[in-house]
Tab-separated table of C-alpha atoms in Angstrom:
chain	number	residue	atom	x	y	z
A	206	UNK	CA	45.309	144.637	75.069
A	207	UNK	CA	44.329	142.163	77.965
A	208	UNK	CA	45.897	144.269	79.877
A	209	UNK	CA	44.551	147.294	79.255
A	210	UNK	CA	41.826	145.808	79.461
A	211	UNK	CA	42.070	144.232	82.999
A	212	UNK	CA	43.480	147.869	83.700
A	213	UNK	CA	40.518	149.523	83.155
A	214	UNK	CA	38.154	146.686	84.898
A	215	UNK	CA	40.305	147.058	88.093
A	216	UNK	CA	39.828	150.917	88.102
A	217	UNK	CA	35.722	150.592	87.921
A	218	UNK	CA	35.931	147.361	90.288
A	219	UNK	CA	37.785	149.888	92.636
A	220	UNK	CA	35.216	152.964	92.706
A	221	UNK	CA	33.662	152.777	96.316
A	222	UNK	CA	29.418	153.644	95.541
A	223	UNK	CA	28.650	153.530	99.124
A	224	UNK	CA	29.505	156.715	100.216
A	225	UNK	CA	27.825	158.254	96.964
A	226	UNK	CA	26.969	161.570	97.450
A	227	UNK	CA	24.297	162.236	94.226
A	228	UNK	CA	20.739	162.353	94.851
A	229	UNK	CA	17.901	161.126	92.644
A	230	UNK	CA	16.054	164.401	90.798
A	231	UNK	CA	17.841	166.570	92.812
A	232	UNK	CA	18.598	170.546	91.243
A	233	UNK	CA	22.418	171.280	91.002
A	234	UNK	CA	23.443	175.750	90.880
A	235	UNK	CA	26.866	175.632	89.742
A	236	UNK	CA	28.959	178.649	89.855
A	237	UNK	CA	32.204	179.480	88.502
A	238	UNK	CA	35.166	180.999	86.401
A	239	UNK	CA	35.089	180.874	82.354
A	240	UNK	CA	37.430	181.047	79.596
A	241	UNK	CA	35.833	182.612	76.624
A	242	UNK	CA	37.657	181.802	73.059
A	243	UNK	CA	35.403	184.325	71.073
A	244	UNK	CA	36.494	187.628	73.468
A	245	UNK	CA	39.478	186.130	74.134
A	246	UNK	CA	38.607	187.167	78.129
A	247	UNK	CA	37.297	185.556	81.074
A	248	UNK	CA	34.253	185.423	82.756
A	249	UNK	CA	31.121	184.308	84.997
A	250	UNK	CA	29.462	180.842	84.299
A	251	UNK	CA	26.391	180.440	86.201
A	252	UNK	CA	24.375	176.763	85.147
A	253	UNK	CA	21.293	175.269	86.366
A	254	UNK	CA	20.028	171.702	86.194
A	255	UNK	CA	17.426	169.296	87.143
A	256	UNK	CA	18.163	165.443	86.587
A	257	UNK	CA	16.658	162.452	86.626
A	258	UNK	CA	13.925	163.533	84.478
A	259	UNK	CA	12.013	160.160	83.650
A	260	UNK	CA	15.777	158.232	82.908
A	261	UNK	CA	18.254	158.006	86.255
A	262	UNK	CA	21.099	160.289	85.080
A	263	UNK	CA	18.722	162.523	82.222
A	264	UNK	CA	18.986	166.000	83.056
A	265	UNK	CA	17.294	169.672	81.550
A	266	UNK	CA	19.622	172.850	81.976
A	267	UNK	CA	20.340	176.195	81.201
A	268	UNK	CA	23.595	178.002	81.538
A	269	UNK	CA	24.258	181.841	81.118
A	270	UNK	CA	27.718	182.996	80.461
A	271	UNK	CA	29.157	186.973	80.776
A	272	UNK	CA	32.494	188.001	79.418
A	273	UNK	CA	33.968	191.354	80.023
A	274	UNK	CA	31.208	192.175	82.196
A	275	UNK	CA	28.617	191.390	79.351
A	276	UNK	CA	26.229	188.661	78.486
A	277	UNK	CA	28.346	186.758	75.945
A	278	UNK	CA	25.719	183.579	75.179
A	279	UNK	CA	22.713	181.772	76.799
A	280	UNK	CA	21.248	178.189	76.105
A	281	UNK	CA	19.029	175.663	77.356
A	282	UNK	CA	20.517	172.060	77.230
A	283	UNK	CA	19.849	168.270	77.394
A	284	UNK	CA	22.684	166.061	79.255
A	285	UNK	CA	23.461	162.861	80.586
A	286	UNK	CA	25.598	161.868	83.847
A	287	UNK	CA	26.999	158.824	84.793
A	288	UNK	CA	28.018	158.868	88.514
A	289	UNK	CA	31.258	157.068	89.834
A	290	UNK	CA	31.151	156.999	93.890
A	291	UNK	CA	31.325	160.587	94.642
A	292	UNK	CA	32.231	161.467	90.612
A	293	UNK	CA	30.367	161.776	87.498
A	294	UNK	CA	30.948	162.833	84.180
A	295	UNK	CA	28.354	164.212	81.830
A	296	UNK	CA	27.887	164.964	78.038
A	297	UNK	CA	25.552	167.432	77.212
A	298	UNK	CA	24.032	169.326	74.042
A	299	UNK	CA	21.909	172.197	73.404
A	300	UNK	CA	20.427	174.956	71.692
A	301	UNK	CA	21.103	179.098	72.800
A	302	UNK	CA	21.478	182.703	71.510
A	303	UNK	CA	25.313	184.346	71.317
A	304	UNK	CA	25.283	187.597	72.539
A	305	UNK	CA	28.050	188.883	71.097
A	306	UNK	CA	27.313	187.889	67.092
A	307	UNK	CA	23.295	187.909	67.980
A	308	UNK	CA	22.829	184.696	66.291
A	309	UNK	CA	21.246	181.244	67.492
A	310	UNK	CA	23.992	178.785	68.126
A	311	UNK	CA	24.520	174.981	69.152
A	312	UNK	CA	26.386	173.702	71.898
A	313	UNK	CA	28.013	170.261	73.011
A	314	UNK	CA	30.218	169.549	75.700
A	315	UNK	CA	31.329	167.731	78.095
A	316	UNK	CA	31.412	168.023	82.363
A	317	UNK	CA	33.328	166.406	85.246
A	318	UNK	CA	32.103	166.686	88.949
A	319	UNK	CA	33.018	165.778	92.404
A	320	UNK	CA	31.233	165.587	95.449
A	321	UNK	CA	32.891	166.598	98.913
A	322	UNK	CA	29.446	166.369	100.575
A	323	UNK	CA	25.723	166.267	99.549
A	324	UNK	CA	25.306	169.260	99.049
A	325	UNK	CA	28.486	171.128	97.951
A	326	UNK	CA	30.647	170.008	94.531
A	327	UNK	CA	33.261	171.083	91.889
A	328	UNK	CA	33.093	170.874	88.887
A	329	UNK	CA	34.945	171.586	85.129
A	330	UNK	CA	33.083	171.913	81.733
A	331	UNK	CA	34.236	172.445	78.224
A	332	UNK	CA	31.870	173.309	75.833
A	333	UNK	CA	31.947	174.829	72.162
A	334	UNK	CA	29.344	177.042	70.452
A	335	UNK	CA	28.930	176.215	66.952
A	336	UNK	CA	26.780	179.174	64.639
A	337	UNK	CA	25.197	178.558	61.445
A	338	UNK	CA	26.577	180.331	58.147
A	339	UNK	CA	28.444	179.403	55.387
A	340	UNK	CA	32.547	179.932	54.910
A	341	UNK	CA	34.108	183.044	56.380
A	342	UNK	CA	30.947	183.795	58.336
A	343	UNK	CA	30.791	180.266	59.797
A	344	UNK	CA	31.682	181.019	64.027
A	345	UNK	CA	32.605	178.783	66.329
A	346	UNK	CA	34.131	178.810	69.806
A	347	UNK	CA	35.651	177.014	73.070
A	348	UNK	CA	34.339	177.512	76.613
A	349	UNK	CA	36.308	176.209	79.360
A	350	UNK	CA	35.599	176.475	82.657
A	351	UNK	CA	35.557	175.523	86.480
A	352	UNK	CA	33.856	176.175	89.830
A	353	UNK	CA	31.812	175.281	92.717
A	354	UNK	CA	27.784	173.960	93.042
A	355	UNK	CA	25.217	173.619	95.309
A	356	UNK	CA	22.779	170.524	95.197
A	357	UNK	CA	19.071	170.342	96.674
């Protein structure tokens, strides 16, 4: 265990913060390919978010996702990023409408980034919906999926 420990120590010890590419309360359009488990089809993710929001790494977003050519869900969300030199991985959770049922759902997921310059990033995100309901009627679904931002 000490040396898992250590391990893990070394890696953070080893991340290089000078060169770090994330700017305080900056805006971040992120654009990108999606994996929708409800249609079973892909699609367009397109996510906004401000951060920094009174707490370093607090940020307010909304993403809007199509599938098949059709709105499939929307929500607004609440997140948190931790940067790592030019990386950072988020958690976030919020509150939308499914298109495709048209019911209110939940949402929690989490997001990886990189930074190849100030402005420009990739990132990944997996996210599932979660709907209300009881039993059979209870729906639920993964969202996976990957692509490129722009940061201001």
């Amino acid at each position: 265990q000490a040396q898992i420990g250590n391990t893990i120590s070394n890696f953070f010890g080893s991340i290089d913060d000078s060169s770090n590419y994330f700017a305080a309360k900056e805006i971040s359009i992120e654009l990108g390919g999606v994996y929708v488990q409800k249609t079973g089809e892909g699609g367009v993710l397109l996510d906004v978010a401000k951060w920094d929001l009174g707490v370093q790494g607090l940020g307010f977003g909304a993403q809007f996702i199509d599938s098949a050519s059709e709105p499939a869900a929307e929500f607004g969300y609440v997140a948190y990023r931790k940067t790592l030199g030019n990386s950072a991985i988020m958690g976030f959770a919020g509150l939308g409408y499914n298109e495709i049922d048209k019911r209110l759902m939940g949402v929690i997921g989490l997001g990886l980034e990189h930074r190849s310059s100030k402005h420009f990033s990739q990132f990944t995100k997996v996210g599932y919906g979660i709907e209300g309901g009881s039993g059979l009627d209870k729906k639920r679904g993964l969202v996976v999926g990957a692509g490129v931002g722009y940061n201001f």
